[in-house]
Each structure stands twice: as structure tokens, then as C-alpha cells.
């Protein structure tokens, strides 16, 4: 059974930093593209960042230069710096078998339960 567990969210002031992690089990982690998405109240889930098993990565324009995605043997990470109030959302990790840096939610087969990030102004 595939399971993704994301953690690390919390409350931080604008300009601060937070680190998220996603632990995967039940899949061959090294063969999956992994992604981070977020969903704010009343809005659709949106792409944040993705990383291939080979290490290539991509970012949404809104987080480029502030967020860094990384991965190791069985975990994925998102380091978030210079946080802004508009970064407030529930953050989800996801796994896709596509060997490309996909931004579409529909190609990610597995999802974590989400972790809340709140940035106060």
C-alpha cells in the first residue's frame, strides 16, 4: 500500500522560513517524480515544485528563488524561505510515475494528507 506522509507545516511570520518533508512508503521511490502542491481556502490546488528521480526540478513562478525542492532515498523536502502571507495554504506532496516535471494534478497518482502553512503579516 502506497503511503505519503507530509509534515513540517506551522505558523511563521512573513519573511521567515519553514521546511516541509514527505516520507514515502510502498513504492519504488527512486522511479517516481515527486511534487509539492498547495491549496488556499476557496482556491484550486496549484503546483508549487517538482523533482525527478534524476534530480531535475521545476518551480512555479510565484516561489522561484524562495523555495527549494530536494529528495533523498525515501524522502522529499521543500525548504521555504522569505515566506509571504500569500503562501498560506495546505501543502500536499504527491507522486507521479511520469518521467517529466509535471504541473498537472491529474498525473499524480498518490497524495499525502496535507500540512498547513500559515504566514502572518
PDB file of C-alpha atoms in Angstrom:
ATOM      1  CA  UNK A   1       0.000   0.000   0.000  1.00  0.00           C
ATOM      2  CA  UNK A   2       1.411   3.335  -1.060  1.00  0.00           C
ATOM      3  CA  UNK A   3       1.545   5.980   1.614  1.00  0.00           C
ATOM      4  CA  UNK A   4       2.821   9.549   1.552  1.00  0.00           C
ATOM      5  CA  UNK A   5       3.098  11.400   4.845  1.00  0.00           C
ATOM      6  CA  UNK A   6       3.839  15.102   4.698  1.00  0.00           C
ATOM      7  CA  UNK A   7       4.838  17.118   7.734  1.00  0.00           C
ATOM      8  CA  UNK A   8       6.570  20.269   8.916  1.00  0.00           C
ATOM      9  CA  UNK A   9       3.913  22.909   8.495  1.00  0.00           C
ATOM     10  CA  UNK A  10       3.199  25.587  11.050  1.00  0.00           C
ATOM     11  CA  UNK A  11       2.781  29.275  11.750  1.00  0.00           C
ATOM     12  CA  UNK A  12       5.528  31.713  10.776  1.00  0.00           C
ATOM     13  CA  UNK A  13       5.840  35.460  10.320  1.00  0.00           C
ATOM     14  CA  UNK A  14       6.312  36.998   6.911  1.00  0.00           C
ATOM     15  CA  UNK A  15       9.942  36.806   5.879  1.00  0.00           C
ATOM     16  CA  UNK A  16      10.521  33.654   7.884  1.00  0.00           C
ATOM     17  CA  UNK A  17      11.334  30.105   6.839  1.00  0.00           C
ATOM     18  CA  UNK A  18       9.803  26.649   7.133  1.00  0.00           C
ATOM     19  CA  UNK A  19      10.824  23.215   5.944  1.00  0.00           C
ATOM     20  CA  UNK A  20       8.397  20.533   4.830  1.00  0.00           C
ATOM     21  CA  UNK A  21       9.131  16.849   4.385  1.00  0.00           C
ATOM     22  CA  UNK A  22       7.330  13.968   2.708  1.00  0.00           C
ATOM     23  CA  UNK A  23       8.022  10.348   3.620  1.00  0.00           C
ATOM     24  CA  UNK A  24       7.075   7.726   1.050  1.00  0.00           C
ATOM     25  CA  UNK A  25       6.446   4.035   1.541  1.00  0.00           C
ATOM     26  CA  UNK A  26       5.021   1.210  -0.538  1.00  0.00           C
ATOM     27  CA  UNK A  27       6.526   2.388  -3.822  1.00  0.00           C
ATOM     28  CA  UNK A  28       9.854   2.337  -5.590  1.00  0.00           C
ATOM     29  CA  UNK A  29      10.623   5.917  -4.622  1.00  0.00           C
ATOM     30  CA  UNK A  30      13.561   6.364  -6.965  1.00  0.00           C
ATOM     31  CA  UNK A  31      11.383   5.831 -10.055  1.00  0.00           C
ATOM     32  CA  UNK A  32       8.747   8.469  -9.241  1.00  0.00           C
ATOM     33  CA  UNK A  33       8.623  12.149  -9.986  1.00  0.00           C
ATOM     34  CA  UNK A  34       7.661  13.903  -6.771  1.00  0.00           C
ATOM     35  CA  UNK A  35       5.790  17.164  -6.446  1.00  0.00           C
ATOM     36  CA  UNK A  36       4.545  19.732  -3.974  1.00  0.00           C
ATOM     37  CA  UNK A  37       1.174  21.393  -4.428  1.00  0.00           C
ATOM     38  CA  UNK A  38      -0.793  23.811  -2.280  1.00  0.00           C
ATOM     39  CA  UNK A  39      -4.397  24.814  -1.827  1.00  0.00           C
ATOM     40  CA  UNK A  40      -5.604  28.010  -0.193  1.00  0.00           C
ATOM     41  CA  UNK A  41      -9.190  28.406   1.057  1.00  0.00           C
ATOM     42  CA  UNK A  42     -11.585  28.935  -1.828  1.00  0.00           C
ATOM     43  CA  UNK A  43      -8.910  28.297  -4.457  1.00  0.00           C
ATOM     44  CA  UNK A  44      -7.918  25.382  -6.645  1.00  0.00           C
ATOM     45  CA  UNK A  45      -4.935  23.224  -5.819  1.00  0.00           C
ATOM     46  CA  UNK A  46      -1.875  24.641  -7.548  1.00  0.00           C
ATOM     47  CA  UNK A  47       1.563  23.420  -8.486  1.00  0.00           C
ATOM     48  CA  UNK A  48       4.484  24.549  -6.353  1.00  0.00           C
ATOM     49  CA  UNK A  49       7.504  22.450  -7.351  1.00  0.00           C
ATOM     50  CA  UNK A  50       8.505  19.069  -8.760  1.00  0.00           C
ATOM     51  CA  UNK A  51      11.641  16.959  -8.838  1.00  0.00           C
ATOM     52  CA  UNK A  52      12.501  13.958 -10.984  1.00  0.00           C
ATOM     53  CA  UNK A  53      14.246  10.883  -9.732  1.00  0.00           C
ATOM     54  CA  UNK A  54      17.291  12.050 -11.730  1.00  0.00           C
ATOM     55  CA  UNK A  55      17.255  15.334  -9.789  1.00  0.00           C
ATOM     56  CA  UNK A  56      15.911  17.798 -12.348  1.00  0.00           C
ATOM     57  CA  UNK A  57      13.433  20.238 -10.821  1.00  0.00           C
ATOM     58  CA  UNK A  58      10.955  22.966 -11.670  1.00  0.00           C
ATOM     59  CA  UNK A  59       9.128  25.664  -9.744  1.00  0.00           C
ATOM     60  CA  UNK A  60       6.048  27.817 -10.019  1.00  0.00           C
ATOM     61  CA  UNK A  61       6.990  31.401 -10.851  1.00  0.00           C
ATOM     62  CA  UNK A  62       5.473  32.567  -7.570  1.00  0.00           C
ATOM     63  CA  UNK A  63       8.001  30.605  -5.488  1.00  0.00           C
ATOM     64  CA  UNK A  64      11.065  30.617  -7.725  1.00  0.00           C
ATOM     65  CA  UNK A  65      14.113  31.850  -5.870  1.00  0.00           C
ATOM     66  CA  UNK A  66      12.463  31.406  -2.470  1.00  0.00           C
ATOM     67  CA  UNK A  67      11.625  27.681  -2.309  1.00  0.00           C
ATOM     68  CA  UNK A  68      13.965  24.732  -2.846  1.00  0.00           C
ATOM     69  CA  UNK A  69      12.829  21.175  -3.528  1.00  0.00           C
ATOM     70  CA  UNK A  70      15.100  18.213  -2.851  1.00  0.00           C
ATOM     71  CA  UNK A  71      14.945  14.475  -2.265  1.00  0.00           C
ATOM     72  CA  UNK A  72      16.979  11.577  -0.954  1.00  0.00           C
ATOM     73  CA  UNK A  73      16.394   7.824  -0.788  1.00  0.00           C
ATOM     74  CA  UNK A  74      12.865   7.853   0.594  1.00  0.00           C
ATOM     75  CA  UNK A  75      12.015  11.437   1.433  1.00  0.00           C
ATOM     76  CA  UNK A  76      11.291  14.663  -0.338  1.00  0.00           C
ATOM     77  CA  UNK A  77      11.759  18.138   1.099  1.00  0.00           C
ATOM     78  CA  UNK A  78      10.622  21.689   0.491  1.00  0.00           C
ATOM     79  CA  UNK A  79      12.650  24.471   2.056  1.00  0.00           C
ATOM     80  CA  UNK A  80      10.617  27.664   2.063  1.00  0.00           C
ATOM     81  CA  UNK A  81      12.379  30.974   2.674  1.00  0.00           C
ATOM     82  CA  UNK A  82      11.210  34.587   2.558  1.00  0.00           C
ATOM     83  CA  UNK A  83       7.662  33.454   3.163  1.00  0.00           C
ATOM     84  CA  UNK A  84       4.781  35.753   2.295  1.00  0.00           C
ATOM     85  CA  UNK A  85       1.170  35.827   3.558  1.00  0.00           C
ATOM     86  CA  UNK A  86       0.058  34.649   0.116  1.00  0.00           C
ATOM     87  CA  UNK A  87       1.996  31.420   0.682  1.00  0.00           C
ATOM     88  CA  UNK A  88      -0.596  30.454   3.302  1.00  0.00           C
ATOM     89  CA  UNK A  89      -2.197  27.168   2.246  1.00  0.00           C
ATOM     90  CA  UNK A  90      -2.389  23.456   2.893  1.00  0.00           C
ATOM     91  CA  UNK A  91       0.670  21.899   1.250  1.00  0.00           C
ATOM     92  CA  UNK A  92       0.489  18.416  -0.273  1.00  0.00           C
ATOM     93  CA  UNK A  93       3.184  16.101  -1.514  1.00  0.00           C
ATOM     94  CA  UNK A  94       2.401  13.879  -4.473  1.00  0.00           C
ATOM     95  CA  UNK A  95       3.967  11.099  -6.547  1.00  0.00           C
ATOM     96  CA  UNK A  96       3.773  10.576 -10.301  1.00  0.00           C
ATOM     97  CA  UNK A  97       5.060   7.772 -12.500  1.00  0.00           C
ATOM     98  CA  UNK A  98       5.606  10.213 -15.377  1.00  0.00           C
ATOM     99  CA  UNK A  99       9.295  10.826 -16.021  1.00  0.00           C
ATOM    100  CA  UNK A 100       8.716  14.535 -16.532  1.00  0.00           C
ATOM    101  CA  UNK A 101       8.282  17.621 -14.370  1.00  0.00           C
ATOM    102  CA  UNK A 102       4.508  17.648 -14.426  1.00  0.00           C
ATOM    103  CA  UNK A 103       2.470  20.554 -13.086  1.00  0.00           C
ATOM    104  CA  UNK A 104      -0.941  18.913 -13.601  1.00  0.00           C
ATOM    105  CA  UNK A 105      -2.584  17.404 -10.530  1.00  0.00           C
ATOM    106  CA  UNK A 106      -4.213  14.728 -12.712  1.00  0.00           C
ATOM    107  CA  UNK A 107      -0.954  12.892 -13.398  1.00  0.00           C
ATOM    108  CA  UNK A 108      -0.057  12.447  -9.747  1.00  0.00           C
ATOM    109  CA  UNK A 109      -1.482   9.129  -8.554  1.00  0.00           C
ATOM    110  CA  UNK A 110      -0.609   9.352  -4.881  1.00  0.00           C
ATOM    111  CA  UNK A 111      -1.084  12.187  -2.388  1.00  0.00           C
ATOM    112  CA  UNK A 112      -0.174  12.996   1.168  1.00  0.00           C
ATOM    113  CA  UNK A 113      -2.736  14.159   3.691  1.00  0.00           C
ATOM    114  CA  UNK A 114      -1.554  17.766   3.628  1.00  0.00           C
ATOM    115  CA  UNK A 115       0.131  20.037   6.143  1.00  0.00           C
ATOM    116  CA  UNK A 116      -0.988  23.576   6.986  1.00  0.00           C
ATOM    117  CA  UNK A 117       1.355  26.503   6.425  1.00  0.00           C
ATOM    118  CA  UNK A 118       0.236  29.861   7.761  1.00  0.00           C
ATOM    119  CA  UNK A 119       2.237  33.040   7.186  1.00  0.00           C
ATOM    120  CA  UNK A 120       1.235  36.046   9.249  1.00  0.00           C
ATOM    121  CA  UNK A 121       1.841  39.612   8.112  1.00  0.00           C
TER     122      UNK A 121
END
